mmCIF file of C-alpha atoms in Angstrom:
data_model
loop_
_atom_site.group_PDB
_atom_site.id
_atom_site.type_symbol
_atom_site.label_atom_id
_atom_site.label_comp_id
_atom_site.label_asym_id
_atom_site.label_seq_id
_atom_site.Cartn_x
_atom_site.Cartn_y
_atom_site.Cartn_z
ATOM 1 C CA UNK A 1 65.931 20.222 10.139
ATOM 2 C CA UNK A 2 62.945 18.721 8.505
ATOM 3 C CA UNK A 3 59.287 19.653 9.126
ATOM 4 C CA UNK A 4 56.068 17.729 8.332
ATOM 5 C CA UNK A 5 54.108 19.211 5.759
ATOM 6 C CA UNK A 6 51.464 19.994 8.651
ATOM 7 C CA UNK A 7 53.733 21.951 9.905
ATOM 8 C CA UNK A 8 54.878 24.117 7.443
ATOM 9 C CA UNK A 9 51.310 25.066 6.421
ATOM 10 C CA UNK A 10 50.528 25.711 9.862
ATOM 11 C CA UNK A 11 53.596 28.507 10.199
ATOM 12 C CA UNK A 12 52.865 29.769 6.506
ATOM 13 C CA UNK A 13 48.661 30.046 7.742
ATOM 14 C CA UNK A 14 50.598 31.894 10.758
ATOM 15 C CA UNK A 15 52.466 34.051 8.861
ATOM 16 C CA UNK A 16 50.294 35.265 6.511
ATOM 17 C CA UNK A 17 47.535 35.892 9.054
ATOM 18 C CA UNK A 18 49.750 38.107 10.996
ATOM 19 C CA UNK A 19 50.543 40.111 8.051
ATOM 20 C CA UNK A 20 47.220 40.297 6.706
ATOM 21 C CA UNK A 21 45.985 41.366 10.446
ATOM 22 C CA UNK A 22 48.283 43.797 11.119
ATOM 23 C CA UNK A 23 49.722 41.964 13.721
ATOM 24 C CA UNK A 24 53.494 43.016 12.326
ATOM 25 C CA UNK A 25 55.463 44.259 15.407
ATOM 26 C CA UNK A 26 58.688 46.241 15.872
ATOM 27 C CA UNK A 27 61.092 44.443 18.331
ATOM 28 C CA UNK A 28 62.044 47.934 20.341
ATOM 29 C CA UNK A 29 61.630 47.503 23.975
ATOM 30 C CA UNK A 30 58.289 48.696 25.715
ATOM 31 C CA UNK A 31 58.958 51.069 28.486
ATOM 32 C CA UNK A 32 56.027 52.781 30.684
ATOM 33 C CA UNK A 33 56.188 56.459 31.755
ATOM 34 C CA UNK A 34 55.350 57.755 34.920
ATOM 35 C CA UNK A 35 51.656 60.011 35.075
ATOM 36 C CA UNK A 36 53.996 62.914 34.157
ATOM 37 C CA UNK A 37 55.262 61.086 31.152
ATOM 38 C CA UNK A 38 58.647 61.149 31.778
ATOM 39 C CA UNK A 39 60.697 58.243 32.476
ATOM 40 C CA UNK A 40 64.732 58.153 32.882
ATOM 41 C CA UNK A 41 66.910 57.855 29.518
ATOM 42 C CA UNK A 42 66.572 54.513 28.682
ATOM 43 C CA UNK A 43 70.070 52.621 27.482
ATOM 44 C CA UNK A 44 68.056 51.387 24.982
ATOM 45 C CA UNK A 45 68.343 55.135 22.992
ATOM 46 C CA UNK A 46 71.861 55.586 23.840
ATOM 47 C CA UNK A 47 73.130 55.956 20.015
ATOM 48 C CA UNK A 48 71.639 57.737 17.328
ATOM 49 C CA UNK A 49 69.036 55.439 15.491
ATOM 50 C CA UNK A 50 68.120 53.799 18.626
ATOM 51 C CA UNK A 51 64.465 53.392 19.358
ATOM 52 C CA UNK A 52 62.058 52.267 22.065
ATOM 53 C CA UNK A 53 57.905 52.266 22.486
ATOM 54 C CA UNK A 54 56.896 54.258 25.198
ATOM 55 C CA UNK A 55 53.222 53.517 27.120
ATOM 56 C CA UNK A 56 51.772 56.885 28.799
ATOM 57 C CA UNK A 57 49.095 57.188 31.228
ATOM 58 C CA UNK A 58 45.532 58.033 29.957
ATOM 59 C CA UNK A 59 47.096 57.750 26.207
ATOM 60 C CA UNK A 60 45.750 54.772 24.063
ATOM 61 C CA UNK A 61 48.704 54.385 21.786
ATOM 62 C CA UNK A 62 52.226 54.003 22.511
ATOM 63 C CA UNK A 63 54.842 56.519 21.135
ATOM 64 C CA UNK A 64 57.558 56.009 19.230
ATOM 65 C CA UNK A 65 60.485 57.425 20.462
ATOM 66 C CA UNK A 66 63.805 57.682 18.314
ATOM 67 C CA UNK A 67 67.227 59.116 19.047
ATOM 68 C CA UNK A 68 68.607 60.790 15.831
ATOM 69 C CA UNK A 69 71.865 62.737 15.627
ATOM 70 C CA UNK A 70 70.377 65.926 16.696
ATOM 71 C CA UNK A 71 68.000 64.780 19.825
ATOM 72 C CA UNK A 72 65.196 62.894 20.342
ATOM 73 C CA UNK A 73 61.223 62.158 18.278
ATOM 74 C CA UNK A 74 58.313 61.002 19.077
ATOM 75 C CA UNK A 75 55.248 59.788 16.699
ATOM 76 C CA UNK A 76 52.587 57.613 17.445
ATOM 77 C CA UNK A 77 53.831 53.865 17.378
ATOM 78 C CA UNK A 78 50.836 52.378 15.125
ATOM 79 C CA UNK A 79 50.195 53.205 11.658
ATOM 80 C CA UNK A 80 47.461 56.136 10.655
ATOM 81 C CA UNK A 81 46.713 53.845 7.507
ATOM 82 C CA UNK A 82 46.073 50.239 9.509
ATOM 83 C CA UNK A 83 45.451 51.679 12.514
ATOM 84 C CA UNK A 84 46.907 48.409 13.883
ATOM 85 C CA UNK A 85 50.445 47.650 12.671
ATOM 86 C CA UNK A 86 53.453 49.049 14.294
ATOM 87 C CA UNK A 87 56.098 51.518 12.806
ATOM 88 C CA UNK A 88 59.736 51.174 13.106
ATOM 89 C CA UNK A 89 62.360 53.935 12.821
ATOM 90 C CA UNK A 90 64.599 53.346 9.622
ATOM 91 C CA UNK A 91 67.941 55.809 10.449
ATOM 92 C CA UNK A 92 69.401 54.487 7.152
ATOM 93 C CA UNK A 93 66.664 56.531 5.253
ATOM 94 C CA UNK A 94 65.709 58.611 8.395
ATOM 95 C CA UNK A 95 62.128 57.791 7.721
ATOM 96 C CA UNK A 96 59.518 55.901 10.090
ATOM 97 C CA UNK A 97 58.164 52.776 7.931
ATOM 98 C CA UNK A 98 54.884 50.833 8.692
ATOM 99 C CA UNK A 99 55.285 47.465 8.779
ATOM 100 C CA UNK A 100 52.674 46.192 7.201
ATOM 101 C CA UNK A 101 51.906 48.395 4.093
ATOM 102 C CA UNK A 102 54.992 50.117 4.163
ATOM 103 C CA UNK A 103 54.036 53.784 4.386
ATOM 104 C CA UNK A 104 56.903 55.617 5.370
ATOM 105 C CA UNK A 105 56.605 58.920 7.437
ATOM 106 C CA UNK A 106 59.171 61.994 8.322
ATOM 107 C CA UNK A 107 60.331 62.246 11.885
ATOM 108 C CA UNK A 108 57.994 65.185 12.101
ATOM 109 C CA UNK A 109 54.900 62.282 11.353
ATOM 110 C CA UNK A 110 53.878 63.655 7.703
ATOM 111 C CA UNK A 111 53.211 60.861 5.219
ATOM 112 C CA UNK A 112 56.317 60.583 2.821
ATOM 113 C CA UNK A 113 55.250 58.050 0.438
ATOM 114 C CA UNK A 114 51.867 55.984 1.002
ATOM 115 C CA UNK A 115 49.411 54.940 1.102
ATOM 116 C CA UNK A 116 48.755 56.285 4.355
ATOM 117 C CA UNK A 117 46.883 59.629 4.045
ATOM 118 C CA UNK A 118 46.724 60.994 7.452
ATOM 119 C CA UNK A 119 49.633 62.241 9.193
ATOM 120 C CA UNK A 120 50.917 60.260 12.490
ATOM 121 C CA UNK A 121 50.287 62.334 15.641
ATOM 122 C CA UNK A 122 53.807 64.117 16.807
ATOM 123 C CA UNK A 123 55.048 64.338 20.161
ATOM 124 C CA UNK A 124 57.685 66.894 21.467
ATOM 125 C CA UNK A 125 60.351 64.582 23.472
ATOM 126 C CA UNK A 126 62.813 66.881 25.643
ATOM 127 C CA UNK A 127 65.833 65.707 27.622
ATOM 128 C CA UNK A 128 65.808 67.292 30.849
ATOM 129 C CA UNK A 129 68.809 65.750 32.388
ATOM 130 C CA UNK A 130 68.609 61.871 32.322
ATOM 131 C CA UNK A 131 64.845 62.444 32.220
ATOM 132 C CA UNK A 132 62.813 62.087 28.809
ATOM 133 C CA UNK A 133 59.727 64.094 28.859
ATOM 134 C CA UNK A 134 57.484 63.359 26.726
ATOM 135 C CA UNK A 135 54.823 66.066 25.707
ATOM 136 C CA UNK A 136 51.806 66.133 23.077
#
């Protein structure tokens, strides 16, 4: 497929203006809870390394939930060091990456390697059933 040169330098502008933003986002699904943030197990975390964004009432960023081997995480969803880009789970390294300037964070939301600073904020996500509750 060919493009016009307009075109290129119109996706590569594009491109590098979403980057330089912070306008990277993770491709999880967005799911809302209900005012008692819990919403049913999504089949979106039904294997370990899964993850999904969750929206919760009165809360201005969403959480990132993941499903590891043991149970279930939750961190804020947008970097501490952009304050705009969104993180995404890694299970390969077991570490929660930023995608813009690639901090990477335990599941627990400390800052592995930077060069984020401040620590992500930590949620404590419980099964109860086929009902996530999400608390924090």
């Amino acid at each position: 497929m060919d493009i016009s040169r307009r075109q290129f330098i119109f996706v590569t502008a594009a491109c590098g203006c979403a980057i330089a933003t912070g306008c990277v986002a993770n491709p999880a699904p967005i799911l809302d809870a209900g005012v008692d943030h819990s919403l049913p197990l999504p089949a979106a975390l039904a294997e370990p390394g899964s993850q999904v964004k969750v929206r919760l009432p009165n809360v201005p960023e969403p959480v990132l939930v993941v499903r590891t081997r043991i149970g279930f995480n939750g961190t804020s969803a947008i970097c501490s060091s952009s304050n705009r880009t969104e993180l995404q789970y890694m299970p390969d390294t077991n570490v929660i990456k930023c995608l813009g300037c690639a901090s990477e964070f335990k599941l627990d939301g400390t800052v592995a390697r930077g060069p984020a600073k401040q620590p992500l904020k930590a949620y404590l996500v419980d099964l109860q059933g086929e009902k996530l509750k999400i608390l924090g």
